[in-house]
PDB file of C-alpha atoms and ligand atoms in Angstrom:
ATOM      1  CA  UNK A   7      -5.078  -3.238  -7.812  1.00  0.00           C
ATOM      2  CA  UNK A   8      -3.319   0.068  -7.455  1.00  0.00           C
ATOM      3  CA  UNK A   9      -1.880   1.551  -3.796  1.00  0.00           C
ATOM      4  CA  UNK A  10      -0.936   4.590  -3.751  1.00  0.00           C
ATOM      5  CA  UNK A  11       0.852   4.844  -0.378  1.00  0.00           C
ATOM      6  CA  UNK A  12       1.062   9.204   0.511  1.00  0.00           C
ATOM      7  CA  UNK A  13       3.719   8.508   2.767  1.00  0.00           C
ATOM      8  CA  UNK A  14       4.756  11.925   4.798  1.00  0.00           C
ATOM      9  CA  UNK A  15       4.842  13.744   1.315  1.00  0.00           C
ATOM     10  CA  UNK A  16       3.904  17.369   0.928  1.00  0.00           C
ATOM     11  CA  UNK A  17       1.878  16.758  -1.990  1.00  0.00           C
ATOM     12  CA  UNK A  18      -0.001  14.278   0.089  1.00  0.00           C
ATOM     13  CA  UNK A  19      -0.824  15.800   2.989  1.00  0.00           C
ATOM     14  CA  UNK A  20      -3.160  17.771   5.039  1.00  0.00           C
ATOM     15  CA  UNK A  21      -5.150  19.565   1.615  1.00  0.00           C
ATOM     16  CA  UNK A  22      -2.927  18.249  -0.790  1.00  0.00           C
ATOM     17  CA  UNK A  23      -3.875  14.531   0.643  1.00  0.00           C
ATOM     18  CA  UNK A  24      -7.122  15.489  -0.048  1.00  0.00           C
ATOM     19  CA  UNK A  25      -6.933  16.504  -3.177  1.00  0.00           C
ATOM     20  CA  UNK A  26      -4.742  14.011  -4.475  1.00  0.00           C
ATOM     21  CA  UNK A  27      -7.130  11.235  -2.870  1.00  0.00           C
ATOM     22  CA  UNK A  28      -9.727  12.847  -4.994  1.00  0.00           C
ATOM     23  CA  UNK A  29      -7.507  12.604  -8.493  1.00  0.00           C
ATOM     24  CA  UNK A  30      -7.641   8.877  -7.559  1.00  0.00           C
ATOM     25  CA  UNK A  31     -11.255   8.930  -7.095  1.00  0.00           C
ATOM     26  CA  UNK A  32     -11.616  10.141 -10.390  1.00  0.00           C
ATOM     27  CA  UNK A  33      -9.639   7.856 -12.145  1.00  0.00           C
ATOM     28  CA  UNK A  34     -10.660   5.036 -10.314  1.00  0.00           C
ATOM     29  CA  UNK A  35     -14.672   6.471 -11.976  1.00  0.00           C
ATOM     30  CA  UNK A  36     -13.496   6.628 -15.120  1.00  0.00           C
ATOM     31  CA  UNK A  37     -11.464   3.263 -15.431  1.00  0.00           C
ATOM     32  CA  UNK A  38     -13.068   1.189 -13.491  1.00  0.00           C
ATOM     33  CA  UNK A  39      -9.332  -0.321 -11.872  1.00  0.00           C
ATOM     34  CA  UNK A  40      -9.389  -0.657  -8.076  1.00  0.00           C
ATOM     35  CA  UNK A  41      -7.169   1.934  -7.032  1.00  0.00           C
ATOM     36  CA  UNK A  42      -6.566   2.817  -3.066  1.00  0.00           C
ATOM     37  CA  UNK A  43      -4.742   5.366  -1.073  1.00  0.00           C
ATOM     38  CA  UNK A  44      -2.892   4.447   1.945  1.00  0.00           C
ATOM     39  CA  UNK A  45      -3.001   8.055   3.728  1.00  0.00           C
ATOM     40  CA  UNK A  46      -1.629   9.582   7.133  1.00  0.00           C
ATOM     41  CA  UNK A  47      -3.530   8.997  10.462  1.00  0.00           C
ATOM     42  CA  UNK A  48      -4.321  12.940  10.751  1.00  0.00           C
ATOM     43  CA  UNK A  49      -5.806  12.740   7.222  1.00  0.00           C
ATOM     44  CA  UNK A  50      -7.841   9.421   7.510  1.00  0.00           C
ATOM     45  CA  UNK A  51     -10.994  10.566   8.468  1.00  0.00           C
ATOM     46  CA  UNK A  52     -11.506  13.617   6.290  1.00  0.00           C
ATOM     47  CA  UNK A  53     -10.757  11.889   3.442  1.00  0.00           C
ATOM     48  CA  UNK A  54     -12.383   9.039   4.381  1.00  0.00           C
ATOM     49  CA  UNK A  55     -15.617  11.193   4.549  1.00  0.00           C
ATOM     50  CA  UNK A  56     -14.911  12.842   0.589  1.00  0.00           C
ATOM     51  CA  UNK A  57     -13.333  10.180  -1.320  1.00  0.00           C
ATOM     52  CA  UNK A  58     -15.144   6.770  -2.304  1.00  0.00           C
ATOM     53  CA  UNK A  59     -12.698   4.474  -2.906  1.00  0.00           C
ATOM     54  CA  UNK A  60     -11.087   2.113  -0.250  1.00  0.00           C
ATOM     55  CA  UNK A  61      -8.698   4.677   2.409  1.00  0.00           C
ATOM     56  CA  UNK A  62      -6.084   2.418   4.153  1.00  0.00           C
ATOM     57  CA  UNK A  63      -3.989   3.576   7.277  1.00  0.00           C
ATOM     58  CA  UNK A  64      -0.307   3.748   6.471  1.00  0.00           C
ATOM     59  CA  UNK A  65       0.550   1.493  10.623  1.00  0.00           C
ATOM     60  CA  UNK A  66      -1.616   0.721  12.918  1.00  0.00           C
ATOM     61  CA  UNK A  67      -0.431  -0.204  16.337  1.00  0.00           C
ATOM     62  CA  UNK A  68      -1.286  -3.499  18.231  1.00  0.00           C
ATOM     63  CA  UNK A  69      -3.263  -1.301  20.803  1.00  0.00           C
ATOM     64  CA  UNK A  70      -6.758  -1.191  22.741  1.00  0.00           C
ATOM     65  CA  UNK A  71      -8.754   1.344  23.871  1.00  0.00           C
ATOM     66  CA  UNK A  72      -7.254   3.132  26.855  1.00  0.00           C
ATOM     67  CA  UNK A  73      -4.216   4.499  27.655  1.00  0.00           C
ATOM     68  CA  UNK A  74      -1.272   4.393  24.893  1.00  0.00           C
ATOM     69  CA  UNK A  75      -0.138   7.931  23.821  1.00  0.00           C
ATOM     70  CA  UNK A  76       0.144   8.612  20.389  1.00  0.00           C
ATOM     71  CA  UNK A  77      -0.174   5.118  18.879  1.00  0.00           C
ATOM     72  CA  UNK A  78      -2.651   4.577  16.314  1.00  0.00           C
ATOM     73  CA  UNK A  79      -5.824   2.222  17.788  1.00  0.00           C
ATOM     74  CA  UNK A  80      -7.214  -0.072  14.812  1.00  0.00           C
ATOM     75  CA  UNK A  81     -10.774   0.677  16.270  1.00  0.00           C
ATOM     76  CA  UNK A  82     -10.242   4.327  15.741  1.00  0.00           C
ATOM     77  CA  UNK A  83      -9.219   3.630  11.856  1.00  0.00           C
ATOM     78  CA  UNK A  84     -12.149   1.620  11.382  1.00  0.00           C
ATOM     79  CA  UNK A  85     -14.383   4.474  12.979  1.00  0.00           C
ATOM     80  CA  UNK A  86     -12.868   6.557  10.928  1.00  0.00           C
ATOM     81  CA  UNK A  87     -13.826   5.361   7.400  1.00  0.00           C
ATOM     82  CA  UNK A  88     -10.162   3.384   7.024  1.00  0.00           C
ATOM     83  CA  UNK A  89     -10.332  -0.488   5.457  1.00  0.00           C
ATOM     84  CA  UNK A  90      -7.393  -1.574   6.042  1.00  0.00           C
ATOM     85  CA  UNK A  91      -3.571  -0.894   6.571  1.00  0.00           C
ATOM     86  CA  UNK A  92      -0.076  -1.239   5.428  1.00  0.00           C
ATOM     87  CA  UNK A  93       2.228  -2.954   8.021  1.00  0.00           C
ATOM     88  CA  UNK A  94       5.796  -3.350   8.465  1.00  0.00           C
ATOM     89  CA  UNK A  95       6.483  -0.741   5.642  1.00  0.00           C
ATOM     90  CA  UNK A  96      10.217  -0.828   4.844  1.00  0.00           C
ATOM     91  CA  UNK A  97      10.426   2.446   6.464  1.00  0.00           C
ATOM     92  CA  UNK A  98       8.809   1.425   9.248  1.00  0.00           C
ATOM     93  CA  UNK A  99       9.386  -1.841  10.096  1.00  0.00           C
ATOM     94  CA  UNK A 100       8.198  -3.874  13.342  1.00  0.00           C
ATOM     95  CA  UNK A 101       9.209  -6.805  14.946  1.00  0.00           C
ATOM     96  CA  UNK A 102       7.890 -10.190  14.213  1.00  0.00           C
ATOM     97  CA  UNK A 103       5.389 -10.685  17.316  1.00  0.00           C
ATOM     98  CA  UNK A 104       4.158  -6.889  17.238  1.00  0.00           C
ATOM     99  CA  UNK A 105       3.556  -7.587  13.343  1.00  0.00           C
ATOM    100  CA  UNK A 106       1.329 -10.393  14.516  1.00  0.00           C
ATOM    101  CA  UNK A 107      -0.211  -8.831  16.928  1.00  0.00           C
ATOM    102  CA  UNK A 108      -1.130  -5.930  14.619  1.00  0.00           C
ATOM    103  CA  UNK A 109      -2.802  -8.095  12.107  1.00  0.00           C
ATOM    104  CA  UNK A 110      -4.759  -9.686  14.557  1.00  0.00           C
ATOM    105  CA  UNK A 111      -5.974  -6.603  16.209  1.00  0.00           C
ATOM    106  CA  UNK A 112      -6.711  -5.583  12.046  1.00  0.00           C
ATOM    107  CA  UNK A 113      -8.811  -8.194  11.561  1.00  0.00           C
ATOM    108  CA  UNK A 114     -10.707  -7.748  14.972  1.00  0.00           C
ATOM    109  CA  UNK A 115     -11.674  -4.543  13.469  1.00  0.00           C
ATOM    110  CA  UNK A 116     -12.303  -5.809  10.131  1.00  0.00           C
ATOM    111  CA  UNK A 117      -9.221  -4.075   8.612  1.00  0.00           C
ATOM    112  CA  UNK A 118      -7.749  -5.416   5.512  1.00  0.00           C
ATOM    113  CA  UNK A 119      -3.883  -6.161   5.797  1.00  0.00           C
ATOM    114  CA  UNK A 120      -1.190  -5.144   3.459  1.00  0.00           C
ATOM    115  CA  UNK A 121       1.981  -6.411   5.122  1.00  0.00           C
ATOM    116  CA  UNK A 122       5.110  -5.375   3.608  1.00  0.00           C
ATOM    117  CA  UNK A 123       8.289  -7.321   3.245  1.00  0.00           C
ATOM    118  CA  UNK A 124      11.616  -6.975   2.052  1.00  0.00           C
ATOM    119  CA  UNK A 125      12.417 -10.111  -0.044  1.00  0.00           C
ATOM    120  CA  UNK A 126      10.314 -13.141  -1.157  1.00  0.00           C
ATOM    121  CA  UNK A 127      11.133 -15.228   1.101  1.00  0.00           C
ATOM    122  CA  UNK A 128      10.479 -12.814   4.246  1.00  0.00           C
ATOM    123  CA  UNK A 129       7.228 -12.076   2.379  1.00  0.00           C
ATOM    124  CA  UNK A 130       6.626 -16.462   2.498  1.00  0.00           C
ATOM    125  CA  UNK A 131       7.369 -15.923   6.424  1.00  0.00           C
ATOM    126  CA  UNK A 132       4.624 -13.980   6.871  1.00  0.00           C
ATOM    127  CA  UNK A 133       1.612 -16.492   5.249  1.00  0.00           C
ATOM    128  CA  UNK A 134       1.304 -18.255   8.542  1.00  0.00           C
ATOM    129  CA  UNK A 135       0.221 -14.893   9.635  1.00  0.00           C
ATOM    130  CA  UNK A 136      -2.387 -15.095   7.264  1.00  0.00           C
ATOM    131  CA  UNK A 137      -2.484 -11.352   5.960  1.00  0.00           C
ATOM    132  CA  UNK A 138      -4.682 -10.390   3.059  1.00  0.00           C
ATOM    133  CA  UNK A 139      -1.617  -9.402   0.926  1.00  0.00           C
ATOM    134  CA  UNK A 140       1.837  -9.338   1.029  1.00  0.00           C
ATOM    135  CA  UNK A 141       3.636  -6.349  -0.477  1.00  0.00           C
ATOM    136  CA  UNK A 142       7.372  -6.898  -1.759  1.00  0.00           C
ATOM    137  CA  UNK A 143       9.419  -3.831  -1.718  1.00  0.00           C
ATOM    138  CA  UNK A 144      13.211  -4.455  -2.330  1.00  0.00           C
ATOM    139  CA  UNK A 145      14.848  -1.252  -0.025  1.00  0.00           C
ATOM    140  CA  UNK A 146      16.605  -0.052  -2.403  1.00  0.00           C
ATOM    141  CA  UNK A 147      14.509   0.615  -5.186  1.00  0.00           C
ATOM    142  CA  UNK A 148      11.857   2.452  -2.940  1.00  0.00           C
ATOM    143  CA  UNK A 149      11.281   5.973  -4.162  1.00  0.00           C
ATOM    144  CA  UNK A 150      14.222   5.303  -7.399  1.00  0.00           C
ATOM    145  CA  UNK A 151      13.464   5.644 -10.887  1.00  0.00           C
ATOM    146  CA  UNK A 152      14.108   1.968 -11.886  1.00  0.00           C
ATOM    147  CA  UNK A 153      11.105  -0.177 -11.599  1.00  0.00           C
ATOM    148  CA  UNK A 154      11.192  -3.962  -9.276  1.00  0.00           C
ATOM    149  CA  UNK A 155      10.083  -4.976 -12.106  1.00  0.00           C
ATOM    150  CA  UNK A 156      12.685  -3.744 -14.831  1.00  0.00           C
ATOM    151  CA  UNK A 157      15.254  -3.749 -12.098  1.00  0.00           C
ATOM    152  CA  UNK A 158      14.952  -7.677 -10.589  1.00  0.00           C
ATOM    153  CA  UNK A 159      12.039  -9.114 -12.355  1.00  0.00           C
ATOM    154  CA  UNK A 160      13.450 -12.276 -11.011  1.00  0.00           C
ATOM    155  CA  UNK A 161      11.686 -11.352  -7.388  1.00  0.00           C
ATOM    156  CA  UNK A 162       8.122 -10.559  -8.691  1.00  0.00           C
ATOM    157  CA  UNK A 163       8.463 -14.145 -10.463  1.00  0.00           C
ATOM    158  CA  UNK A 164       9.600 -15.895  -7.345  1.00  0.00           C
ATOM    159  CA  UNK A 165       7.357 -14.099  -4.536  1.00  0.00           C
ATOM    160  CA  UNK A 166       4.565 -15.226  -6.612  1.00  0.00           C
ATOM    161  CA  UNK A 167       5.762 -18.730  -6.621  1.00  0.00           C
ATOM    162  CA  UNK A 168       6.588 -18.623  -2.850  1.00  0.00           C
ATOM    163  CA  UNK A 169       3.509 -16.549  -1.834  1.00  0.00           C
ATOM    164  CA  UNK A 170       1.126 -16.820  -4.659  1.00  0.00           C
ATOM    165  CA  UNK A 171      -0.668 -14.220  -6.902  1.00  0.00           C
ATOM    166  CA  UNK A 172      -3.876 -13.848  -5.430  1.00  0.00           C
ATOM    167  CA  UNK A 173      -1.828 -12.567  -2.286  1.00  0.00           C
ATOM    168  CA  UNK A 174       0.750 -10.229  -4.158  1.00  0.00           C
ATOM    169  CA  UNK A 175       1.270  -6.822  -4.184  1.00  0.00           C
ATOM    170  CA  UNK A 176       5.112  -6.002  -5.416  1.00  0.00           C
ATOM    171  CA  UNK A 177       6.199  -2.358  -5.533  1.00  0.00           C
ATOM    172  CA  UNK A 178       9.476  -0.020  -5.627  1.00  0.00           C
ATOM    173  CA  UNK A 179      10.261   2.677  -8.407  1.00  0.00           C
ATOM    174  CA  UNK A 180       7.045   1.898 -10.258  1.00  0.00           C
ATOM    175  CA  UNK A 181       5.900   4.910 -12.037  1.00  0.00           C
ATOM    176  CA  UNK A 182       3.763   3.957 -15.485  1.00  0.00           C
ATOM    177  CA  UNK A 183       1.893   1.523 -16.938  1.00  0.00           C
ATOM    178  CA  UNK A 184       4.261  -0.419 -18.632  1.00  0.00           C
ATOM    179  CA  UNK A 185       5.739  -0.950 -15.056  1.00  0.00           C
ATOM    180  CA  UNK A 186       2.269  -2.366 -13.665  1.00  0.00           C
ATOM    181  CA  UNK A 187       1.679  -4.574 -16.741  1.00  0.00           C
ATOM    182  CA  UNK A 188       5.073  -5.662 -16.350  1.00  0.00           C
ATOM    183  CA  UNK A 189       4.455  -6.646 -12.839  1.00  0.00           C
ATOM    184  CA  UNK A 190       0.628  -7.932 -13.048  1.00  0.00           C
ATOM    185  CA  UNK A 191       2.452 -10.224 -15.999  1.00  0.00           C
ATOM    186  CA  UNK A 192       5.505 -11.495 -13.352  1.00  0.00           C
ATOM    187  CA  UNK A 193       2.766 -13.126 -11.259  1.00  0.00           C
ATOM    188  CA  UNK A 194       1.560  -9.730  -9.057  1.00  0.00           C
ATOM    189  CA  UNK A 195      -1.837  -8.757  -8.157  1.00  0.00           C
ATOM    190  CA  UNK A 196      -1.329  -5.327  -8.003  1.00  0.00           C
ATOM    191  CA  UNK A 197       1.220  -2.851  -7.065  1.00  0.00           C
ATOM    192  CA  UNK A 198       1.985  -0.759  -4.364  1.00  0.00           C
ATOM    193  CA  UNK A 199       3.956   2.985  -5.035  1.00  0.00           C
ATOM    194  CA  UNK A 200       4.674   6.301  -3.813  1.00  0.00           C
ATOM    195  CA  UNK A 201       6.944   8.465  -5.596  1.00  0.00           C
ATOM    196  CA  UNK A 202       5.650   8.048  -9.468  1.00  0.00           C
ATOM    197  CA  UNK A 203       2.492   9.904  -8.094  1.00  0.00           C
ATOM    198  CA  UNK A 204       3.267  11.888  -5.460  1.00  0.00           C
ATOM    199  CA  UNK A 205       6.174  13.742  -7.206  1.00  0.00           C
ATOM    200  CA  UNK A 206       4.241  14.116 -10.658  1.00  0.00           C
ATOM    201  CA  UNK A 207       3.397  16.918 -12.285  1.00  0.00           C
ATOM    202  CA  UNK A 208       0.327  15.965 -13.324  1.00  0.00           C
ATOM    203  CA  UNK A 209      -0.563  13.005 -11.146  1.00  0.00           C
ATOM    204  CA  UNK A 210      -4.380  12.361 -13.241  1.00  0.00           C
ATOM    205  CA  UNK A 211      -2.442  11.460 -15.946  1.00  0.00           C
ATOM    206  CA  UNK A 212       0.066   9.226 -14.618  1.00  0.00           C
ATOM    207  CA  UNK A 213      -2.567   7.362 -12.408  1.00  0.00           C
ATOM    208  CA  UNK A 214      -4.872   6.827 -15.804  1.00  0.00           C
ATOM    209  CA  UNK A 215      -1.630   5.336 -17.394  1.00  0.00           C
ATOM    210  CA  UNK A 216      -0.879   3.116 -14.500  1.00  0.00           C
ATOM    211  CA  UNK A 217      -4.280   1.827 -14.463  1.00  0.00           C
ATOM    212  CA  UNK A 218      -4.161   1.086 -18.332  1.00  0.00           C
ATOM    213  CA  UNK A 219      -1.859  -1.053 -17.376  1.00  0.00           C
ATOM    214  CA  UNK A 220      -4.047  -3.463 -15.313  1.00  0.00           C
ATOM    215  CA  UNK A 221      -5.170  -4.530 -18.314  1.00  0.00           C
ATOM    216  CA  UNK A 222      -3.178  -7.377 -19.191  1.00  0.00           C
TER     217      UNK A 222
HETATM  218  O1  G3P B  14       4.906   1.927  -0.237  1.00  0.00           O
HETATM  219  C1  G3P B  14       5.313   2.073  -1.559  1.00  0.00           C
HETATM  220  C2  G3P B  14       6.701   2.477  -1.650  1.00  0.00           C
HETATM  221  O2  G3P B  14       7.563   2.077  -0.674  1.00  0.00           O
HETATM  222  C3  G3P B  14       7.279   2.476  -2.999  1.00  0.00           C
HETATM  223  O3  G3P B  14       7.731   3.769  -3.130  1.00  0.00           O
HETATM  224  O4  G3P B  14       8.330   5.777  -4.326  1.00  0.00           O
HETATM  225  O5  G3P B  14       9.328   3.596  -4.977  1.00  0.00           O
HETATM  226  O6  G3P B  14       6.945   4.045  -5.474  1.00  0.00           O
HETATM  227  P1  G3P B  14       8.103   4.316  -4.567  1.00  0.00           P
END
């Protein structure tokens, strides 16, 4: 599995998010590799509506229906086309009991849950949450040009010992499919990126390499 996470990038958003979204589309057509896009709240439900692959939320708030200004309501993801969403990104992080409430209030709606984590073992913390993945993101390799998994292979190993593969997403300076391999081959699932796509000059190509390297 392949996340592409838009963040607040230029090249992801508003008509560019749309765009991009539909790049993945394509690729995920011609390869066959399960490749989402986690996309900003404003750009959900348009792309939701083009694209047909699986369109996560980036946060969702632990919210109901009536008042809350400007927080995002799960229900309002789901009605808008939106599987599932990244929590607790690294740049965006939440404390522990509004984590948990914001996975339960996901799975009320039937929202898959991608809930981020610094190190292995705050990754293990979160099981007893009982998220549908767990995504481990060292800080300081997010948006670098050294892979996790060229950089501290060491953590992909021991998050899947401590959290398990079927459960693992690992991601941080990933960018090609040597990277992915690398990490699918550590014990990940899948990976979860940003930068490698959203800066690239010719983001088809680099997606179709990443996915090649599902393929283990
Ligand atoms: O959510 C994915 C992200 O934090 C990794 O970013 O740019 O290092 O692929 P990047």
């Amino acid at each position: 599995m392949i996340i592409t996470n838009f963040k607040l990038y230029e090249s992801a958003s508003g008509d560019k998010a749309l765009e991009l979204a539909k790049i993945h589309e394509e690729v995920a057509k011609e390869t066959g590799a399960d490749i989402q896009v986690a996309v900003q709240a404003v750009d959900l439900a348009r792309i939701s509506q083009e694209v047909d692959i699986p369109v996560l939320a980036q946060h969702i708030d632990p919210v109901g229906f009536g008042s809350g200004t400007g927080k995002i309501l799960p229900e309002s993801v789901k009605m808008a086309g939106g599987v599932g969403t990244i929590l607790n990104h690294s740049e965006n992080r939440l404390k522990r009991e509004v984590l948990e409430a914001s996975i339960k209030r996901a799975k009320e709606n039937g929202l898959t849950t991608i809930v981020c984590a610094e190190t292995p073992e705050e990754g293990a913390s979160f099981l007893e949450f009982d998220p549908d993945y767990i995504a481990v993101e060292p800080p300081e390799l997010i948006g670098g040009d050294i892979s996790v998994s060229t950089a501290q292979p060491e953590i992909i190993e021991n998050a899947s010992k401590l959290i398990g593969s079927e459960k693992l997403l690992v991601g941080a300076g990933v960018k090609n499919g040597v990277d992915v391999k690398t990490c699918i081959e550590l014990g990940a699932k899948g990976v979860l990126l940003a930068s490698g796509v959203t800066k690239a000059e010719d983001p088809k190509a680099v997606l179709m390499d990443l996915a090649g390297g599902l393929i283990v």
